[in-house]
mmCIF file of C-alpha atoms and ligand atoms in Angstrom:
data_model
loop_
_atom_site.group_PDB
_atom_site.id
_atom_site.type_symbol
_atom_site.label_atom_id
_atom_site.label_comp_id
_atom_site.label_asym_id
_atom_site.label_seq_id
_atom_site.Cartn_x
_atom_site.Cartn_y
_atom_site.Cartn_z
ATOM 1 C CA MET A 1 -4.109 -8.574 -28.562
ATOM 2 C CA ILE A 2 -5.644 -11.859 -27.507
ATOM 3 C CA ILE A 3 -9.184 -11.899 -26.151
ATOM 4 C CA VAL A 4 -10.131 -15.061 -24.286
ATOM 5 C CA MET A 5 -13.871 -15.847 -24.167
ATOM 6 C CA LYS A 6 -15.538 -17.431 -21.134
ATOM 7 C CA THR A 7 -16.389 -21.149 -21.412
ATOM 8 C CA THR A 8 -20.039 -20.070 -21.147
ATOM 9 C CA ALA A 9 -19.826 -17.457 -23.939
ATOM 10 C CA THR A 10 -22.647 -17.720 -26.491
ATOM 11 C CA GLU A 11 -22.401 -17.337 -30.268
ATOM 12 C CA ASP A 12 -24.237 -13.977 -29.968
ATOM 13 C CA GLU A 13 -21.655 -12.738 -27.456
ATOM 14 C CA LEU A 14 -18.822 -13.824 -29.763
ATOM 15 C CA ASN A 15 -20.403 -12.045 -32.741
ATOM 16 C CA HIS A 16 -20.939 -8.909 -30.658
ATOM 17 C CA LEU A 17 -17.272 -8.959 -29.639
ATOM 18 C CA VAL A 18 -16.043 -9.430 -33.216
ATOM 19 C CA GLU A 19 -18.164 -6.458 -34.287
ATOM 20 C CA HIS A 20 -16.794 -4.291 -31.469
ATOM 21 C CA VAL A 21 -13.177 -5.268 -32.266
ATOM 22 C CA GLU A 22 -13.738 -4.296 -35.909
ATOM 23 C CA GLN A 23 -15.312 -0.964 -34.887
ATOM 24 C CA LEU A 24 -12.039 -0.222 -33.111
ATOM 25 C CA GLY A 25 -10.218 -0.629 -36.427
ATOM 26 C CA LEU A 26 -8.709 -4.038 -35.647
ATOM 27 C CA LYS A 27 -9.117 -7.265 -37.557
ATOM 28 C CA ALA A 28 -10.712 -10.093 -35.550
ATOM 29 C CA ASN A 29 -9.569 -13.678 -36.112
ATOM 30 C CA VAL A 30 -11.681 -16.210 -34.233
ATOM 31 C CA LEU A 31 -9.793 -19.295 -33.052
ATOM 32 C CA ARG A 32 -11.979 -22.072 -31.692
ATOM 33 C CA GLY A 33 -10.238 -24.399 -29.245
ATOM 34 C CA THR A 34 -11.597 -27.522 -27.583
ATOM 35 C CA GLU A 35 -12.356 -25.694 -24.332
ATOM 36 C CA ARG A 36 -12.308 -21.997 -25.159
ATOM 37 C CA THR A 37 -12.638 -19.656 -28.045
ATOM 38 C CA VAL A 38 -10.083 -16.881 -28.361
ATOM 39 C CA VAL A 39 -10.107 -13.871 -30.644
ATOM 40 C CA ALA A 40 -6.787 -12.596 -31.987
ATOM 41 C CA ALA A 41 -7.263 -8.882 -32.679
ATOM 42 C CA ILE A 42 -4.689 -7.692 -35.216
ATOM 43 C CA GLY A 43 -3.709 -4.013 -35.586
ATOM 44 C CA ASP A 44 -2.703 -1.132 -33.330
ATOM 45 C CA GLU A 45 -4.040 -2.300 -30.009
ATOM 46 C CA ARG A 46 -2.950 0.926 -28.287
ATOM 47 C CA VAL A 47 -6.160 2.637 -29.509
ATOM 48 C CA GLU A 48 -8.536 3.904 -26.835
ATOM 49 C CA GLY A 49 -11.204 1.451 -25.698
ATOM 50 C CA VAL A 50 -9.332 -1.797 -26.231
ATOM 51 C CA ARG A 51 -8.873 -2.752 -22.574
ATOM 52 C CA ALA A 52 -12.552 -2.048 -21.880
ATOM 53 C CA LEU A 53 -13.424 -5.018 -24.109
ATOM 54 C CA GLU A 54 -12.930 -7.057 -20.945
ATOM 55 C CA SER A 55 -16.327 -5.719 -19.835
ATOM 56 C CA ALA A 56 -18.099 -7.036 -22.953
ATOM 57 C CA PRO A 57 -20.485 -9.961 -22.333
ATOM 58 C CA GLY A 58 -18.846 -13.377 -22.601
ATOM 59 C CA VAL A 59 -15.269 -12.031 -22.380
ATOM 60 C CA ASP A 60 -12.979 -13.535 -19.746
ATOM 61 C CA ASN A 61 -9.683 -11.832 -20.323
ATOM 62 C CA VAL A 62 -7.947 -9.323 -22.640
ATOM 63 C CA MET A 63 -4.203 -9.785 -23.112
ATOM 64 C CA PRO A 64 -2.238 -7.083 -24.923
ATOM 65 C CA VAL A 65 0.789 -8.323 -26.876
ATOM 66 C CA LEU A 66 2.376 -5.000 -27.826
ATOM 67 C CA ALA A 67 4.278 -2.847 -25.345
ATOM 68 C CA PRO A 68 2.125 0.133 -24.287
ATOM 69 C CA TYR A 69 4.876 2.561 -25.344
ATOM 70 C CA LYS A 70 5.748 3.133 -28.989
ATOM 71 C CA LEU A 71 8.453 5.770 -29.515
ATOM 72 C CA ALA A 72 10.572 4.435 -26.640
ATOM 73 C CA SER A 73 10.331 0.881 -27.888
ATOM 74 C CA ARG A 74 13.224 -0.990 -29.418
ATOM 75 C CA GLU A 75 10.809 -2.257 -32.074
ATOM 76 C CA ALA A 76 10.413 1.330 -33.304
ATOM 77 C CA HIS A 77 14.147 1.983 -33.325
ATOM 78 C CA THR A 78 16.445 -1.045 -33.347
ATOM 79 C CA GLU A 79 19.756 0.800 -32.798
ATOM 80 C CA THR A 80 20.549 2.256 -29.370
ATOM 81 C CA SER A 81 20.183 6.035 -29.529
ATOM 82 C CA VAL A 82 23.409 7.919 -29.030
ATOM 83 C CA ILE A 83 22.788 11.160 -27.172
ATOM 84 C CA LYS A 84 25.244 14.016 -27.392
ATOM 85 C CA ALA A 85 24.900 16.928 -25.000
ATOM 86 C CA GLY A 86 28.037 19.061 -24.897
ATOM 87 C CA SER A 87 30.876 16.954 -23.503
ATOM 88 C CA LEU A 88 28.515 14.098 -22.626
ATOM 89 C CA GLU A 89 28.079 11.293 -25.119
ATOM 90 C CA ILE A 90 25.971 8.371 -24.061
ATOM 91 C CA GLY A 91 24.608 5.281 -25.806
ATOM 92 C CA GLY A 92 27.679 4.439 -27.925
ATOM 93 C CA LYS A 93 30.958 2.750 -27.074
ATOM 94 C CA GLN A 94 31.911 5.553 -24.701
ATOM 95 C CA ILE A 95 30.419 5.306 -21.203
ATOM 96 C CA GLY A 96 29.024 8.590 -19.889
ATOM 97 C CA MET A 97 30.294 9.421 -16.394
ATOM 98 C CA ILE A 98 28.260 12.160 -14.748
ATOM 99 C CA ALA A 99 29.735 13.245 -11.430
ATOM 100 C CA GLY A 100 29.318 16.082 -8.978
ATOM 101 C CA PRO A 101 27.640 17.107 -5.764
ATOM 102 C CA CYS A 102 24.053 16.408 -4.854
ATOM 103 C CA SER A 103 23.538 20.186 -4.503
ATOM 104 C CA VAL A 104 25.368 23.248 -5.749
ATOM 105 C CA GLU A 105 26.476 25.049 -2.578
ATOM 106 C CA SER A 106 28.993 27.734 -3.601
ATOM 107 C CA GLU A 107 31.182 28.792 -6.532
ATOM 108 C CA GLU A 108 34.256 27.343 -4.895
ATOM 109 C CA GLN A 109 32.549 24.017 -4.181
ATOM 110 C CA ILE A 110 31.159 23.499 -7.694
ATOM 111 C CA VAL A 111 34.187 24.752 -9.646
ATOM 112 C CA GLU A 112 36.602 22.752 -7.499
ATOM 113 C CA THR A 113 34.456 19.637 -7.942
ATOM 114 C CA ALA A 114 34.132 20.174 -11.692
ATOM 115 C CA LYS A 115 37.918 20.388 -12.047
ATOM 116 C CA ALA A 116 38.515 17.323 -9.880
ATOM 117 C CA VAL A 117 35.948 15.084 -11.598
ATOM 118 C CA LYS A 118 37.113 16.216 -15.024
ATOM 119 C CA ALA A 119 40.722 15.398 -14.134
ATOM 120 C CA ALA A 120 39.572 11.927 -13.021
ATOM 121 C CA GLY A 121 37.781 11.386 -16.361
ATOM 122 C CA ALA A 122 34.153 12.409 -15.786
ATOM 123 C CA THR A 123 32.338 13.448 -18.981
ATOM 124 C CA ALA A 124 29.652 15.639 -17.360
ATOM 125 C CA LEU A 125 29.053 17.576 -14.156
ATOM 126 C CA ARG A 126 25.964 17.016 -12.027
ATOM 127 C CA GLY A 127 24.699 19.400 -9.364
ATOM 128 C CA GLY A 128 21.224 20.243 -8.124
ATOM 129 C CA ALA A 129 20.156 23.889 -8.021
ATOM 130 C CA PHE A 130 16.459 23.116 -7.562
ATOM 131 C CA LYS A 131 16.274 20.336 -4.985
ATOM 132 C CA PRO A 132 13.182 18.188 -4.411
ATOM 133 C CA ARG A 133 13.661 17.320 -0.738
ATOM 134 C CA THR A 134 11.585 14.862 1.239
ATOM 135 C CA SER A 135 11.416 17.324 4.143
ATOM 136 C CA PRO A 136 10.449 20.987 3.654
ATOM 137 C CA TYR A 137 13.037 21.851 6.341
ATOM 138 C CA SER A 138 15.940 20.433 4.296
ATOM 139 C CA PHE A 139 18.133 22.595 2.027
ATOM 140 C CA GLN A 140 16.051 23.410 -1.059
ATOM 141 C CA GLY A 141 18.913 24.436 -3.347
ATOM 142 C CA MET A 142 20.340 27.745 -4.599
ATOM 143 C CA LYS A 143 17.872 27.900 -7.500
ATOM 144 C CA GLU A 144 18.865 30.350 -10.285
ATOM 145 C CA ASP A 145 22.010 31.411 -8.407
ATOM 146 C CA GLY A 146 23.019 27.742 -8.411
ATOM 147 C CA LEU A 147 22.365 27.493 -12.159
ATOM 148 C CA LYS A 148 24.687 30.463 -12.734
ATOM 149 C CA LEU A 149 27.421 28.748 -10.728
ATOM 150 C CA LEU A 150 26.960 25.597 -12.844
ATOM 151 C CA ALA A 151 27.411 27.750 -15.957
ATOM 152 C CA THR A 152 30.634 29.115 -14.448
ATOM 153 C CA ALA A 153 31.843 25.555 -13.811
ATOM 154 C CA ARG A 154 31.060 24.666 -17.435
ATOM 155 C CA ASP A 155 32.983 27.717 -18.653
ATOM 156 C CA GLU A 156 35.970 26.700 -16.535
ATOM 157 C CA THR A 157 36.037 23.005 -17.481
ATOM 158 C CA GLY A 158 33.969 22.442 -20.623
ATOM 159 C CA LEU A 159 31.926 19.788 -18.818
ATOM 160 C CA ALA A 160 28.264 19.430 -19.799
ATOM 161 C CA ILE A 161 25.823 20.316 -17.012
ATOM 162 C CA VAL A 162 23.211 17.864 -15.713
ATOM 163 C CA THR A 163 20.789 19.535 -13.317
ATOM 164 C CA GLU A 164 17.302 18.883 -12.058
ATOM 165 C CA VAL A 165 14.142 20.740 -12.991
ATOM 166 C CA VAL A 166 11.278 20.292 -10.566
ATOM 167 C CA SER A 167 8.391 22.168 -12.134
ATOM 168 C CA PRO A 168 7.073 22.833 -15.643
ATOM 169 C CA GLU A 169 7.308 26.634 -15.135
ATOM 170 C CA ASP A 170 11.077 26.334 -14.605
ATOM 171 C CA VAL A 171 11.885 24.309 -17.731
ATOM 172 C CA ASP A 172 12.760 27.348 -19.880
ATOM 173 C CA LEU A 173 14.928 28.839 -17.150
ATOM 174 C CA VAL A 174 16.806 25.600 -16.395
ATOM 175 C CA SER A 175 17.197 24.872 -20.132
ATOM 176 C CA LYS A 176 19.094 28.179 -20.495
ATOM 177 C CA TYR A 177 21.878 26.772 -18.298
ATOM 178 C CA ALA A 178 21.640 22.981 -18.558
ATOM 179 C CA ASP A 179 22.833 20.567 -21.232
ATOM 180 C CA VAL A 180 20.735 17.829 -19.639
ATOM 181 C CA LEU A 181 17.525 18.327 -17.656
ATOM 182 C CA GLN A 182 17.233 15.824 -14.840
ATOM 183 C CA ILE A 183 13.697 14.734 -14.012
ATOM 184 C CA GLY A 184 13.919 13.368 -10.495
ATOM 185 C CA ALA A 185 12.482 10.166 -9.119
ATOM 186 C CA ARG A 186 9.798 12.053 -7.188
ATOM 187 C CA ASN A 187 8.672 13.749 -10.381
ATOM 188 C CA MET A 188 8.755 10.828 -12.807
ATOM 189 C CA GLN A 189 4.980 10.867 -13.097
ATOM 190 C CA ASN A 190 4.572 14.651 -13.159
ATOM 191 C CA TYR A 191 3.059 14.589 -16.625
ATOM 192 C CA ARG A 192 2.964 18.377 -17.118
ATOM 193 C CA LEU A 193 6.699 18.473 -16.326
ATOM 194 C CA LEU A 194 7.364 15.623 -18.773
ATOM 195 C CA GLU A 195 5.428 17.490 -21.481
ATOM 196 C CA ALA A 196 7.329 20.708 -20.803
ATOM 197 C CA CYS A 197 10.671 18.844 -21.046
ATOM 198 C CA GLY A 198 9.425 17.341 -24.306
ATOM 199 C CA LYS A 199 9.459 20.880 -25.745
ATOM 200 C CA SER A 200 12.972 21.722 -24.531
ATOM 201 C CA SER A 201 16.015 21.444 -26.762
ATOM 202 C CA ALA A 202 18.100 20.151 -23.819
ATOM 203 C CA ALA A 203 18.531 16.393 -23.386
ATOM 204 C CA VAL A 204 16.668 14.680 -20.548
ATOM 205 C CA LEU A 205 17.826 12.272 -17.848
ATOM 206 C CA LEU A 206 14.651 10.646 -16.565
ATOM 207 C CA LYS A 207 14.947 8.903 -13.219
ATOM 208 C CA ARG A 208 12.778 5.940 -12.392
ATOM 209 C CA GLY A 209 10.341 6.603 -9.555
ATOM 210 C CA PRO A 210 11.048 4.472 -6.465
ATOM 211 C CA SER A 211 7.711 2.692 -6.859
ATOM 212 C CA ALA A 212 7.330 2.847 -10.632
ATOM 213 C CA THR A 213 7.352 -0.234 -12.836
ATOM 214 C CA ILE A 214 9.555 -0.386 -15.914
ATOM 215 C CA ASP A 215 6.504 0.051 -18.158
ATOM 216 C CA GLU A 216 5.469 3.156 -16.200
ATOM 217 C CA THR A 217 9.015 4.505 -16.530
ATOM 218 C CA LEU A 218 9.045 3.927 -20.277
ATOM 219 C CA LEU A 219 5.606 5.515 -20.603
ATOM 220 C CA ALA A 220 6.966 8.559 -18.746
ATOM 221 C CA ALA A 221 9.825 8.672 -21.303
ATOM 222 C CA GLU A 222 7.182 8.359 -24.021
ATOM 223 C CA TYR A 223 5.667 11.694 -22.888
ATOM 224 C CA VAL A 224 8.993 13.459 -23.466
ATOM 225 C CA LEU A 225 9.573 11.724 -26.810
ATOM 226 C CA ASP A 226 6.026 12.434 -27.930
ATOM 227 C CA GLY A 227 6.587 16.114 -27.110
ATOM 228 C CA GLY A 228 9.354 16.152 -29.753
ATOM 229 C CA ASN A 229 12.454 15.687 -27.614
ATOM 230 C CA GLY A 230 14.222 12.495 -28.721
ATOM 231 C CA ASN A 231 17.216 12.908 -26.410
ATOM 232 C CA VAL A 232 16.071 10.952 -23.397
ATOM 233 C CA MET A 233 18.132 8.662 -21.185
ATOM 234 C CA ILE A 234 16.616 6.474 -18.483
ATOM 235 C CA CYS A 235 18.189 6.303 -15.051
ATOM 236 C CA GLU A 236 17.725 3.453 -12.590
ATOM 237 C CA ARG A 237 18.299 4.901 -9.124
ATOM 238 C CA GLY A 238 16.788 2.201 -6.952
ATOM 239 C CA ILE A 239 13.311 1.231 -5.893
ATOM 240 C CA ARG A 240 11.600 0.925 -2.537
ATOM 241 C CA THR A 241 11.460 -2.607 -1.146
ATOM 242 C CA PHE A 242 11.130 -4.215 2.313
ATOM 243 C CA GLU A 243 14.938 -4.157 2.608
ATOM 244 C CA SER A 244 16.390 -1.383 4.759
ATOM 245 C CA HIS A 245 20.146 -1.994 4.776
ATOM 246 C CA THR A 246 20.417 0.242 1.739
ATOM 247 C CA ARG A 247 18.486 3.492 1.129
ATOM 248 C CA PHE A 248 16.822 1.913 -1.919
ATOM 249 C CA THR A 249 17.258 -1.445 -3.636
ATOM 250 C CA LEU A 250 19.267 -1.060 -6.832
ATOM 251 C CA PRO A 251 18.141 -3.644 -9.401
ATOM 252 C CA LEU A 252 20.878 -4.064 -11.991
ATOM 253 C CA ALA A 253 18.843 -6.473 -14.107
ATOM 254 C CA THR A 254 17.102 -3.255 -15.146
ATOM 255 C CA VAL A 255 20.097 -2.551 -17.401
ATOM 256 C CA PRO A 256 19.861 -5.529 -19.795
ATOM 257 C CA TYR A 257 16.071 -5.627 -19.468
ATOM 258 C CA LEU A 258 15.676 -1.976 -20.486
ATOM 259 C CA GLN A 259 18.192 -2.458 -23.276
ATOM 260 C CA GLN A 260 16.011 -5.230 -24.682
ATOM 261 C CA LYS A 261 12.883 -3.086 -24.482
ATOM 262 C CA THR A 262 14.111 0.374 -25.432
ATOM 263 C CA HIS A 263 16.681 2.125 -27.619
ATOM 264 C CA LEU A 264 17.154 4.856 -25.008
ATOM 265 C CA PRO A 265 20.519 4.831 -23.185
ATOM 266 C CA VAL A 266 20.482 3.446 -19.650
ATOM 267 C CA VAL A 267 22.224 5.160 -16.731
ATOM 268 C CA ILE A 268 22.745 3.796 -13.215
ATOM 269 C CA ASP A 269 22.848 5.930 -10.066
ATOM 270 C CA PRO A 270 24.758 3.961 -7.426
ATOM 271 C CA SER A 271 24.672 6.912 -4.979
ATOM 272 C CA HIS A 272 20.899 7.141 -4.481
ATOM 273 C CA GLY A 273 20.626 3.430 -5.249
ATOM 274 C CA THR A 274 22.624 2.462 -2.156
ATOM 275 C CA GLY A 275 22.617 5.500 0.140
ATOM 276 C CA HIS A 276 26.075 4.611 1.496
ATOM 277 C CA THR A 277 29.400 5.973 0.254
ATOM 278 C CA SER A 278 31.157 2.671 0.900
ATOM 279 C CA LEU A 279 28.798 0.775 -1.444
ATOM 280 C CA VAL A 280 28.987 3.201 -4.383
ATOM 281 C CA PRO A 281 32.182 2.051 -6.186
ATOM 282 C CA ALA A 282 31.201 -1.636 -6.232
ATOM 283 C CA MET A 283 27.785 -0.835 -7.695
ATOM 284 C CA ALA A 284 29.251 1.574 -10.266
ATOM 285 C CA LYS A 285 31.572 -1.191 -11.451
ATOM 286 C CA ALA A 286 28.732 -3.721 -11.455
ATOM 287 C CA ALA A 287 26.617 -1.316 -13.510
ATOM 288 C CA ILE A 288 29.324 -1.039 -16.164
ATOM 289 C CA ALA A 289 29.816 -4.811 -16.162
ATOM 290 C CA ALA A 290 26.047 -5.188 -16.690
ATOM 291 C CA GLY A 291 26.277 -2.967 -19.782
ATOM 292 C CA ALA A 292 25.091 0.415 -18.481
ATOM 293 C CA ASP A 293 25.620 3.278 -20.937
ATOM 294 C CA GLY A 294 26.309 5.724 -18.148
ATOM 295 C CA VAL A 295 26.749 6.240 -14.422
ATOM 296 C CA ILE A 296 25.708 9.258 -12.359
ATOM 297 C CA VAL A 297 27.485 9.594 -9.057
ATOM 298 C CA GLU A 298 27.657 12.113 -6.196
ATOM 299 C CA VAL A 299 31.079 13.651 -5.492
ATOM 300 C CA HIS A 300 31.887 16.521 -3.094
ATOM 301 C CA PRO A 301 35.095 18.161 -1.805
ATOM 302 C CA ASP A 302 34.009 17.409 1.777
ATOM 303 C CA PRO A 303 31.187 14.825 1.906
ATOM 304 C CA GLU A 304 31.006 14.968 5.684
ATOM 305 C CA ASN A 305 29.878 18.578 5.481
ATOM 306 C CA ALA A 306 27.769 18.377 2.304
ATOM 307 C CA LYS A 307 24.403 20.176 2.497
ATOM 308 C CA SER A 308 22.612 17.122 1.094
ATOM 309 C CA ASP A 309 23.237 13.397 0.659
ATOM 310 C CA GLY A 310 26.756 13.474 2.197
ATOM 311 C CA TYR A 311 26.277 9.889 3.424
ATOM 312 C CA GLN A 312 26.286 8.570 -0.151
ATOM 313 C CA THR A 313 28.874 10.949 -1.610
ATOM 314 C CA LEU A 314 32.449 10.191 -2.671
ATOM 315 C CA CYS A 315 35.401 12.493 -1.952
ATOM 316 C CA PHE A 316 37.749 13.355 -4.845
ATOM 317 C CA SER A 317 40.314 10.653 -4.113
ATOM 318 C CA ASP A 318 37.665 7.923 -3.790
ATOM 319 C CA PHE A 319 36.148 9.056 -7.091
ATOM 320 C CA ASP A 320 39.528 9.006 -8.787
ATOM 321 C CA LYS A 321 40.189 5.483 -7.480
ATOM 322 C CA MET A 322 36.731 4.336 -8.573
ATOM 323 C CA MET A 323 37.319 5.743 -12.068
ATOM 324 C CA GLY A 324 40.513 3.704 -12.419
ATOM 325 C CA GLU A 325 38.626 0.544 -11.466
ATOM 326 C CA CYS A 326 35.647 1.376 -13.675
ATOM 327 C CA ARG A 327 37.972 1.911 -16.628
ATOM 328 C CA ARG A 328 39.274 -1.636 -16.306
ATOM 329 C CA ILE A 329 35.744 -3.042 -16.183
ATOM 330 C CA ALA A 330 34.759 -0.891 -19.180
ATOM 331 C CA GLU A 331 37.664 -2.281 -21.168
ATOM 332 C CA ALA A 332 36.650 -5.845 -20.263
ATOM 333 C CA VAL A 333 33.172 -5.257 -21.722
ATOM 334 C CA ASP A 334 34.533 -3.507 -24.802
ATOM 335 C CA ARG A 335 33.580 0.027 -23.793
ATOM 336 C CA THR A 336 35.681 3.111 -23.163
ATOM 337 C CA LEU A 337 35.703 5.442 -20.200
HETATM 338 C C1 LIG B 401 19.513 13.716 -6.969
HETATM 339 O O1 LIG B 401 19.985 13.298 -8.044
HETATM 340 O O2 LIG B 401 20.151 14.390 -6.149
HETATM 341 C C2 LIG B 401 18.144 13.265 -6.602
HETATM 342 C C3 LIG B 401 17.373 13.996 -5.809
HETATM 343 O O3 LIG B 401 17.848 12.063 -7.121
HETATM 344 P P1 LIG B 401 16.490 11.191 -7.100
HETATM 345 O O4 LIG B 401 15.476 11.993 -7.840
HETATM 346 O O5 LIG B 401 16.895 9.927 -7.776
HETATM 347 O O6 LIG B 401 16.123 10.976 -5.633
HETATM 348 MN MN1 LIG B 402 21.216 13.552 -4.065
#
């Protein structure tokens, strides 16, 4: 961490600062410039109290140099983590393709979808049983009955199940059925939920909140990792901007940026990221071209009559066509799908 002193800082203020830095367990190196004095504080700057040094007399500015997250950082773990959860493998050469409806609606709907997406090459089945809806009047999901139908779909196809958990009390229940616990965008900063998922043996797909920064997203992942669950993947699903032609704005630079900062696999959600069926295949292909480790996409037997998010959902034939195109992109970037 670099601490910049004010031009008016006195020698007493500098000495006081050096003492305080050393009390925090850091080593203070004083560097006197022609206009300003700066103090380079060496050691683990993530300790409590460091940022408050900005309030010490004579201090102008405190600039951390280490990322605020530790376990999620690429410095801590230079190789990309490969996560295996049933049929889903993500983070290696193989691209994870997670496909299925926004919500589980019936046995026929989920089993039919599971078979269709598997035949097209998907490596996991998504489907929400607990739905976090913006409106309380919208379909809230089939809850445990939906989880049982997901288990049936897994039995029939062998596909790993990715499904959302919305509250800490439900983590044990959802973990009984799921291979991957999805933490939704609206819940990214629900710290009790993150802690509870940290204790689960199921992998976690953590979605970025629509107004969360990358650092906040990685700190949310840090909660799960710190709880003892190392199987976390980060999902970019779009952020809120002034633009309204798409439901959210899907920033694909997140893929290489996250891959520089973290060893956790990166997944892109082109369904929520665009909010329009017609835009999904292009963004899925772009995600793979950008180096994404996985894609999560909404697929339904009859999108027009889906109980949620039909406007951004692919039908089986569109998904199959998209998979063929994605496979060619994957090959071009030396991945398999
Ligand atoms: C979903 O995956 O259906 C969902 C609700 O996603 P998000 O949390 O990204 O809005
Ligand atoms: Mn959805």
